[in-house]
Amino acid sequence: MRHYDFDWIRTVVILNLIPLHVVWLMLFIPGFSQVETASMTALLLKLYIALVSSWHMPLLFLIAGYSAAVSLSKRSIRDFYRERIQRLLIPLVIFMVTLGPIQRYLWPNHLVPRNLTDFFIHYLPLHMGTILLGPCGSRLGPRWEHLWFLAYLLVMSFTVLVVLIRLSRATIMAMANLLYRHIIWLPMLGFGGAMATLGYVWPLFDCQTLFQDWGHFVYNLWAFVIGYLMYADSRLGKAIQAKSGLFYSLFLVSLLARLLLLSQYQENFYGDTSDLGLYLLRSAITGVHTWSAIASILILTRRHLATITNPFLKYMGQASLPIYIVHHPLIVILGLYIPKLGLSIFPEFLVLTILTTLFTFLTYEFLIKPWPLVRMGFGMKP
């Protein structure tokens, strides 16, 4: 019997990226919006980001690991990697040379007056010349913008996944059995340990350049491996379900602890290493919060959504990747106009979120879905 819980999770995570990125741009990117960032509404929107930021993308990587294992069980290794190139590499490269330069040119910190002549004559050659080593915060790295998820998943598929495929069935089951016996604390140790060790050198959630982001890469890689092992051994899902009360409790406690610490460290929650003891404490709380949140979502969706499907869920099965790709450039474009209306923070958030959602689906329906070559550029079948 087919279960649809992972399909629902993927759909909600992708759609949630729209309000999440709207809030991020409004409150954390200078020049995007003129709203008051110290108001109570701004605080609530920051809490929304704090609630989901540590587990939102790891949850997507877990599903990606599970889906990779499912795909490998149904097709040859050659066909699997051909599909990886079609679904990951092609849309990543095409974005980096088309929508990526436009998004970056329209970014709020661009100082030169924007026009087509400046874009094509001055900016585009500079962007292409630094496409593999462009500025990203305090780091340098490939200009893949918000498509870092595709880039990281591509690297995982051609490195760690190759190793997992070559391991014997007995070895994989031994790994899954170890995870099964320690289903509560071992995943927490992996997430918290990635932050405490690699994250100490390369802070998490800073800038996803891969080459200077090994803490965040391993943090998400651990989720990918857990997902892969969950398909290999169905007992893992059952073990998570059996500990529902504990996971719910750990999620609430870790959330409160995380919010208390966030109120002290603000945006430097992951990067402040001045006090090693407090940094290790934040790492431990992050590990507990990330896994308890993921486990709680897996429990709830398996119990309430596993047998439910509808046309929209099937629709999102094809539309998710194009929506993920185009939503962010559209937010940036709308950001050139909506903040100038002088709305207060919550109306501006609503208008940006609603219009971005509307234009994202219209773009998919009329500019992507009907055209075979365009579909291929967005990781879809022609």
Tab-separated table of C-alpha atoms in Angstrom:
chain	number	residue	atom	x	y	z
A	1	MET	CA	0.000	0.000	0.000
A	2	ARG	CA	1.349	3.415	-0.997
A	3	HIS	CA	1.820	5.950	1.787
A	4	TYR	CA	1.496	9.643	0.987
A	5	ASP	CA	2.901	11.197	4.146
A	6	PHE	CA	6.283	12.045	2.589
A	7	ASP	CA	4.504	13.606	-0.392
A	8	TRP	CA	2.568	15.855	1.976
A	9	ILE	CA	5.715	16.824	3.855
A	10	ARG	CA	7.532	17.696	0.636
A	11	THR	CA	4.598	19.775	-0.572
A	12	VAL	CA	4.248	21.738	2.668
A	13	VAL	CA	8.000	22.318	2.999
A	14	ILE	CA	8.236	23.664	-0.569
A	15	LEU	CA	5.206	25.938	-0.178
A	16	ASN	CA	6.458	27.156	3.202
A	17	LEU	CA	9.608	28.447	1.514
A	18	ILE	CA	7.584	31.349	0.116
A	19	PRO	CA	6.543	32.991	3.425
A	20	LEU	CA	9.850	31.931	4.984
A	21	HIS	CA	11.915	33.746	2.350
A	22	VAL	CA	9.563	36.736	2.394
A	23	VAL	CA	10.167	37.171	6.136
A	24	TRP	CA	13.905	36.624	5.724
A	25	LEU	CA	14.200	39.289	3.037
A	26	MET	CA	11.976	41.753	4.899
A	27	LEU	CA	13.690	41.496	8.275
A	28	PHE	CA	17.259	40.420	7.612
A	29	ILE	CA	18.293	41.841	4.217
A	30	PRO	CA	19.093	45.565	4.394
A	31	GLY	CA	17.340	47.663	1.782
A	32	PHE	CA	14.617	45.182	0.863
A	33	SER	CA	11.953	46.666	3.125
A	34	GLN	CA	11.504	49.754	5.264
A	35	VAL	CA	9.285	48.154	7.920
A	36	GLU	CA	10.028	48.468	11.630
A	37	THR	CA	12.054	45.391	12.578
A	38	ALA	CA	11.743	45.947	16.330
A	39	SER	CA	7.938	45.777	16.514
A	40	MET	CA	5.950	42.983	18.155
A	41	THR	CA	4.818	41.731	14.730
A	42	ALA	CA	8.430	41.599	13.570
A	43	LEU	CA	9.300	39.623	16.698
A	44	LEU	CA	6.538	37.098	15.955
A	45	LEU	CA	7.749	36.706	12.367
A	46	LYS	CA	11.292	36.190	13.648
A	47	LEU	CA	9.948	33.523	16.004
A	48	TYR	CA	8.378	31.834	12.985
A	49	ILE	CA	11.794	31.634	11.348
A	50	ALA	CA	13.351	30.454	14.610
A	51	LEU	CA	10.725	27.722	14.885
A	52	VAL	CA	11.446	26.131	11.521
A	53	SER	CA	14.975	27.130	10.476
A	54	SER	CA	16.918	24.313	12.143
A	55	TRP	CA	14.796	21.428	10.786
A	56	HIS	CA	13.040	22.767	7.688
A	57	MET	CA	15.703	21.836	5.116
A	58	PRO	CA	17.052	18.751	6.965
A	59	LEU	CA	13.521	17.375	6.736
A	60	LEU	CA	13.669	17.853	2.961
A	61	PHE	CA	17.068	16.125	2.832
A	62	LEU	CA	15.676	13.198	4.848
A	63	ILE	CA	12.906	12.782	2.298
A	64	ALA	CA	15.496	13.063	-0.483
A	65	GLY	CA	17.539	10.239	1.071
A	66	TYR	CA	14.451	8.064	1.403
A	67	SER	CA	13.379	8.855	-2.173
A	68	ALA	CA	16.859	8.022	-3.480
A	69	ALA	CA	16.661	4.590	-1.858
A	70	VAL	CA	13.184	4.036	-3.336
A	71	SER	CA	14.386	5.091	-6.784
A	72	LEU	CA	17.427	2.802	-6.637
A	73	SER	CA	15.176	-0.130	-5.769
A	74	LYS	CA	13.191	0.391	-8.975
A	75	ARG	CA	15.833	1.222	-11.586
A	76	SER	CA	19.439	0.561	-12.492
A	77	ILE	CA	22.245	2.645	-11.023
A	78	ARG	CA	22.942	4.108	-14.480
A	79	ASP	CA	19.311	5.168	-14.917
A	80	PHE	CA	19.279	6.612	-11.407
A	81	TYR	CA	22.272	8.854	-12.074
A	82	ARG	CA	20.914	9.859	-15.446
A	83	GLU	CA	17.816	11.006	-13.596
A	84	ARG	CA	19.970	12.857	-11.017
A	85	ILE	CA	21.615	14.826	-13.823
A	86	GLN	CA	18.232	15.650	-15.340
A	87	ARG	CA	16.589	16.606	-12.032
A	88	LEU	CA	19.503	18.323	-10.283
A	89	LEU	CA	22.429	19.317	-12.483
A	90	ILE	CA	20.571	20.681	-15.507
A	91	PRO	CA	18.202	23.001	-13.607
A	92	LEU	CA	21.045	24.123	-11.336
A	93	VAL	CA	23.318	25.104	-14.242
A	94	ILE	CA	20.508	26.755	-16.220
A	95	PHE	CA	19.428	28.783	-13.185
A	96	MET	CA	22.997	29.921	-12.533
A	97	VAL	CA	23.302	31.387	-16.035
A	98	THR	CA	19.744	32.746	-16.461
A	99	LEU	CA	17.552	33.554	-13.449
A	100	GLY	CA	20.503	33.655	-11.048
A	101	PRO	CA	22.158	36.740	-12.580
A	102	ILE	CA	18.780	38.524	-12.775
A	103	GLN	CA	18.008	37.765	-9.130
A	104	ARG	CA	21.414	38.943	-7.978
A	105	TYR	CA	21.275	42.095	-10.126
A	106	LEU	CA	17.929	43.039	-8.577
A	107	TRP	CA	19.183	42.315	-5.050
A	108	PRO	CA	18.576	45.245	-2.657
A	109	ASN	CA	22.285	46.057	-2.130
A	110	HIS	CA	22.905	46.742	-5.837
A	111	LEU	CA	24.012	50.400	-5.821
A	112	VAL	CA	24.228	51.299	-9.533
A	113	PRO	CA	20.923	52.413	-11.151
A	114	ARG	CA	19.443	49.345	-12.803
A	115	ASN	CA	18.835	49.214	-16.552
A	116	LEU	CA	19.227	46.702	-19.377
A	117	THR	CA	22.409	48.334	-20.703
A	118	ASP	CA	24.138	48.178	-17.324
A	119	PHE	CA	22.958	44.587	-16.817
A	120	PHE	CA	24.239	43.227	-20.142
A	121	ILE	CA	27.333	45.392	-20.603
A	122	HIS	CA	28.680	45.697	-17.092
A	123	TYR	CA	27.040	43.338	-14.614
A	124	LEU	CA	26.496	40.109	-16.579
A	125	PRO	CA	30.163	39.674	-17.701
A	126	LEU	CA	31.320	40.265	-14.112
A	127	HIS	CA	28.741	37.810	-12.760
A	128	MET	CA	29.684	35.103	-15.270
A	129	GLY	CA	33.371	35.653	-14.618
A	130	THR	CA	32.854	34.952	-10.934
A	131	ILE	CA	30.045	32.403	-11.266
A	132	LEU	CA	32.072	29.732	-9.453
A	133	LEU	CA	33.720	32.066	-6.965
A	134	GLY	CA	31.370	34.917	-6.229
A	135	PRO	CA	30.778	36.813	-2.983
A	136	CYS	CA	28.338	35.296	-0.507
A	137	GLY	CA	28.303	37.159	2.780
A	138	SER	CA	31.795	36.854	4.230
A	139	ARG	CA	32.608	33.888	1.987
A	140	LEU	CA	33.315	33.097	-1.643
A	141	GLY	CA	31.568	30.321	-3.518
A	142	PRO	CA	29.428	29.281	-6.496
A	143	ARG	CA	26.568	31.614	-7.346
A	144	TRP	CA	23.779	29.059	-6.991
A	145	GLU	CA	21.775	31.317	-4.646
A	146	HIS	CA	18.803	29.501	-3.033
A	147	LEU	CA	19.393	26.428	-5.222
A	148	TRP	CA	22.108	25.316	-2.818
A	149	PHE	CA	19.749	22.449	-1.930
A	150	LEU	CA	20.101	21.039	-5.455
A	151	ALA	CA	23.865	21.540	-5.380
A	152	TYR	CA	24.313	19.845	-2.014
A	153	LEU	CA	21.985	16.995	-2.986
A	154	LEU	CA	23.933	16.540	-6.216
A	155	VAL	CA	27.223	16.304	-4.305
A	156	MET	CA	25.694	13.853	-1.818
A	157	SER	CA	24.381	11.719	-4.686
A	158	PHE	CA	27.781	11.444	-6.353
A	159	THR	CA	29.831	10.931	-3.190
A	160	VAL	CA	28.206	9.522	-0.070
A	161	LEU	CA	25.374	7.792	-1.923
A	162	VAL	CA	27.923	5.999	-4.123
A	163	VAL	CA	29.493	4.609	-0.950
A	164	LEU	CA	26.119	3.559	0.450
A	165	ILE	CA	25.264	1.772	-2.803
A	166	ARG	CA	28.537	-0.155	-2.725
A	167	LEU	CA	28.108	-1.290	0.863
A	168	SER	CA	26.801	-4.786	1.351
A	169	ARG	CA	23.220	-5.376	2.430
A	170	ALA	CA	24.523	-6.729	5.746
A	171	THR	CA	26.493	-3.525	6.399
A	172	ILE	CA	23.525	-1.299	5.602
A	173	MET	CA	21.301	-3.345	7.907
A	174	ALA	CA	23.934	-3.143	10.646
A	175	MET	CA	23.928	0.658	10.313
A	176	ALA	CA	20.131	0.713	10.334
A	177	ASN	CA	20.061	-1.576	13.370
A	178	LEU	CA	22.410	0.759	15.264
A	179	LEU	CA	20.107	3.663	14.447
A	180	TYR	CA	17.093	1.567	15.459
A	181	ARG	CA	18.570	0.774	18.883
A	182	HIS	CA	19.368	4.438	19.515
A	183	ILE	CA	16.570	6.112	17.564
A	184	ILE	CA	16.246	8.930	20.091
A	185	TRP	CA	19.732	10.159	20.896
A	186	LEU	CA	21.868	9.051	17.920
A	187	PRO	CA	20.211	11.390	15.367
A	188	MET	CA	20.393	14.203	17.934
A	189	LEU	CA	24.087	13.497	18.410
A	190	GLY	CA	24.642	13.701	14.655
A	191	PHE	CA	22.903	17.062	14.238
A	192	GLY	CA	24.312	18.594	17.407
A	193	GLY	CA	27.749	17.138	16.727
A	194	ALA	CA	27.872	18.670	13.231
A	195	MET	CA	27.240	22.099	14.741
A	196	ALA	CA	29.617	21.597	17.680
A	197	THR	CA	32.563	20.464	15.540
A	198	LEU	CA	32.440	21.522	11.881
A	199	GLY	CA	30.001	24.329	12.673
A	200	TYR	CA	32.590	25.795	15.038
A	201	VAL	CA	34.811	26.489	12.024
A	202	TRP	CA	32.111	26.967	9.377
A	203	PRO	CA	28.999	28.344	11.165
A	204	LEU	CA	25.671	26.840	10.177
A	205	PHE	CA	23.114	28.845	8.174
A	206	ASP	CA	25.677	31.461	7.144
A	207	CYS	CA	26.192	31.124	3.409
A	208	GLN	CA	25.748	27.880	1.510
A	209	THR	CA	28.938	27.820	-0.560
A	210	LEU	CA	29.769	24.125	0.114
A	211	PHE	CA	33.540	24.712	0.095
A	212	GLN	CA	33.326	26.880	3.214
A	213	ASP	CA	30.125	25.399	4.589
A	214	TRP	CA	31.077	21.895	5.692
A	215	GLY	CA	29.206	22.198	8.988
A	216	HIS	CA	25.899	22.844	7.259
A	217	PHE	CA	26.649	20.260	4.575
A	218	VAL	CA	27.253	17.465	7.096
A	219	TYR	CA	24.266	18.636	9.143
A	220	ASN	CA	21.995	18.019	6.132
A	221	LEU	CA	23.946	14.967	4.979
A	222	TRP	CA	23.107	13.260	8.272
A	223	ALA	CA	19.402	13.782	7.557
A	224	PHE	CA	19.900	12.340	4.062
A	225	VAL	CA	21.562	9.205	5.471
A	226	ILE	CA	18.788	8.758	8.045
A	227	GLY	CA	16.217	8.892	5.244
A	228	TYR	CA	18.159	6.335	3.220
A	229	LEU	CA	18.337	3.967	6.185
A	230	MET	CA	14.630	4.428	6.924
A	231	TYR	CA	13.823	2.827	3.589
A	232	ALA	CA	16.365	0.051	4.151
A	233	ASP	CA	14.813	-0.908	7.492
A	234	SER	CA	11.099	-0.258	8.020
A	235	ARG	CA	11.557	-0.776	11.770
A	236	LEU	CA	13.000	2.738	12.028
A	237	GLY	CA	9.709	4.379	11.151
A	238	LYS	CA	7.875	2.152	13.601
A	239	ALA	CA	10.408	2.939	16.327
A	240	ILE	CA	9.849	6.658	15.822
A	241	GLN	CA	6.089	6.165	16.012
A	242	ALA	CA	6.435	4.218	19.255
A	243	LYS	CA	8.196	7.151	20.961
A	244	SER	CA	5.674	9.816	19.990
A	245	GLY	CA	5.070	11.176	23.494
A	246	LEU	CA	8.775	11.524	24.190
A	247	PHE	CA	9.461	13.248	20.872
A	248	TYR	CA	6.597	15.707	21.402
A	249	SER	CA	7.916	16.544	24.867
A	250	LEU	CA	11.502	16.956	23.678
A	251	PHE	CA	10.326	19.221	20.874
A	252	LEU	CA	8.468	21.561	23.235
A	253	VAL	CA	11.269	21.691	25.815
A	254	SER	CA	13.999	22.227	23.208
A	255	LEU	CA	11.892	24.867	21.455
A	256	LEU	CA	11.550	26.875	24.675
A	257	ALA	CA	15.278	26.555	25.392
A	258	ARG	CA	16.098	27.549	21.816
A	259	LEU	CA	13.857	30.613	21.964
A	260	LEU	CA	15.435	31.737	25.236
A	261	LEU	CA	18.907	31.477	23.737
A	262	LEU	CA	17.832	33.130	20.500
A	263	SER	CA	16.572	36.127	22.465
A	264	GLN	CA	20.140	36.536	23.733
A	265	TYR	CA	22.137	35.788	20.577
A	266	GLN	CA	19.712	37.002	17.878
A	267	GLU	CA	21.218	36.330	14.415
A	268	ASN	CA	24.542	35.150	15.878
A	269	PHE	CA	23.070	32.008	17.442
A	270	TYR	CA	25.178	29.712	15.259
A	271	GLY	CA	28.276	31.858	14.848
A	272	ASP	CA	29.170	33.128	18.339
A	273	THR	CA	31.984	30.876	19.603
A	274	SER	CA	33.371	33.314	22.175
A	275	ASP	CA	32.170	31.100	25.030
A	276	LEU	CA	32.844	27.445	24.202
A	277	GLY	CA	30.582	26.108	26.931
A	278	LEU	CA	27.588	28.126	25.767
A	279	TYR	CA	28.315	27.254	22.145
A	280	LEU	CA	28.288	23.536	22.979
A	281	LEU	CA	25.034	24.055	24.887
A	282	ARG	CA	23.451	25.719	21.854
A	283	SER	CA	24.743	22.870	19.690
A	284	ALA	CA	23.185	20.255	21.974
A	285	ILE	CA	19.848	22.087	22.065
A	286	THR	CA	19.935	22.412	18.266
A	287	GLY	CA	20.519	18.670	17.933
A	288	VAL	CA	17.611	17.842	20.238
A	289	HIS	CA	15.302	20.372	18.620
A	290	THR	CA	16.106	19.377	15.036
A	291	TRP	CA	15.526	15.661	15.482
A	292	SER	CA	12.542	15.940	17.824
A	293	ALA	CA	10.861	18.324	15.352
A	294	ILE	CA	11.546	16.044	12.384
A	295	ALA	CA	10.412	12.964	14.296
A	296	SER	CA	7.242	14.706	15.491
A	297	ILE	CA	6.351	15.685	11.936
A	298	LEU	CA	7.014	12.149	10.695
A	299	ILE	CA	4.746	10.794	13.435
A	300	LEU	CA	1.891	13.217	12.797
A	301	THR	CA	1.915	12.881	9.019
A	302	ARG	CA	2.094	9.077	9.130
A	303	ARG	CA	-0.879	8.972	11.523
A	304	HIS	CA	-3.079	11.527	9.781
A	305	LEU	CA	-1.994	11.891	6.133
A	306	ALA	CA	-0.473	8.584	5.053
A	307	THR	CA	-3.610	7.351	3.283
A	308	ILE	CA	-4.885	10.713	2.036
A	309	THR	CA	-4.271	11.915	-1.491
A	310	ASN	CA	-5.971	14.362	-3.840
A	311	PRO	CA	-5.381	16.042	-7.232
A	312	PHE	CA	-3.419	18.911	-5.659
A	313	LEU	CA	-0.917	16.507	-4.090
A	314	LYS	CA	-0.417	14.830	-7.463
A	315	TYR	CA	-0.077	18.261	-9.089
A	316	MET	CA	2.615	19.281	-6.592
A	317	GLY	CA	4.512	16.089	-7.331
A	318	GLN	CA	5.473	17.659	-10.658
A	319	ALA	CA	5.294	21.333	-9.721
A	320	SER	CA	7.431	21.309	-6.545
A	321	LEU	CA	10.826	21.713	-8.215
A	322	PRO	CA	9.809	24.547	-10.593
A	323	ILE	CA	8.048	26.308	-7.703
A	324	TYR	CA	11.173	25.974	-5.584
A	325	ILE	CA	13.299	27.445	-8.377
A	326	VAL	CA	11.180	30.450	-9.419
A	327	HIS	CA	9.661	31.648	-6.141
A	328	HIS	CA	12.769	33.427	-4.874
A	329	PRO	CA	13.471	35.564	-7.972
A	330	LEU	CA	9.810	36.566	-7.939
A	331	ILE	CA	10.028	37.718	-4.308
A	332	VAL	CA	13.051	39.852	-5.211
A	333	ILE	CA	11.237	41.360	-8.206
A	334	LEU	CA	8.124	42.122	-6.154
A	335	GLY	CA	10.405	43.620	-3.518
A	336	LEU	CA	11.222	46.417	-5.944
A	337	TYR	CA	7.625	47.624	-5.773
A	338	ILE	CA	5.592	46.392	-2.787
A	339	PRO	CA	7.769	47.894	0.007
A	340	LYS	CA	7.403	51.303	-1.677
A	341	LEU	CA	3.670	51.231	-0.880
A	342	GLY	CA	4.495	52.073	2.742
A	343	LEU	CA	2.485	49.242	4.260
A	344	SER	CA	2.999	48.183	7.855
A	345	ILE	CA	4.856	44.952	8.452
A	346	PHE	CA	2.062	42.374	8.492
A	347	PRO	CA	0.134	43.729	5.471
A	348	GLU	CA	3.413	43.887	3.535
A	349	PHE	CA	4.179	40.310	4.521
A	350	LEU	CA	0.722	39.157	3.408
A	351	VAL	CA	0.817	41.041	0.095
A	352	LEU	CA	4.303	39.756	-0.770
A	353	THR	CA	3.418	36.194	0.196
A	354	ILE	CA	0.101	36.133	-1.686
A	355	LEU	CA	1.462	37.785	-4.828
A	356	THR	CA	4.576	35.616	-4.862
A	357	THR	CA	2.438	32.491	-4.540
A	358	LEU	CA	0.096	33.685	-7.303
A	359	PHE	CA	2.857	34.639	-9.750
A	360	THR	CA	4.827	31.480	-8.966
A	361	PHE	CA	1.934	29.233	-9.925
A	362	LEU	CA	1.099	31.380	-12.968
A	363	THR	CA	4.719	31.169	-14.090
A	364	TYR	CA	4.638	27.410	-13.729
A	365	GLU	CA	1.292	27.022	-15.511
A	366	PHE	CA	1.950	29.288	-18.489
A	367	LEU	CA	5.716	29.677	-18.893
A	368	ILE	CA	7.082	26.293	-17.759
A	369	LYS	CA	4.543	23.461	-17.835
A	370	PRO	CA	3.382	23.738	-21.497
A	371	TRP	CA	6.865	23.971	-23.081
A	372	PRO	CA	8.988	20.774	-23.368
A	373	LEU	CA	12.386	22.498	-23.530
A	374	VAL	CA	11.549	24.814	-20.640
A	375	ARG	CA	10.303	21.854	-18.621
A	376	MET	CA	13.681	20.155	-19.074
A	377	GLY	CA	15.401	23.310	-17.840
A	378	PHE	CA	13.411	23.063	-14.629
A	379	GLY	CA	14.154	19.397	-13.996
A	380	MET	CA	10.937	18.020	-15.459
A	381	LYS	CA	10.388	15.441	-18.135
A	382	PRO	CA	9.701	16.992	-21.585
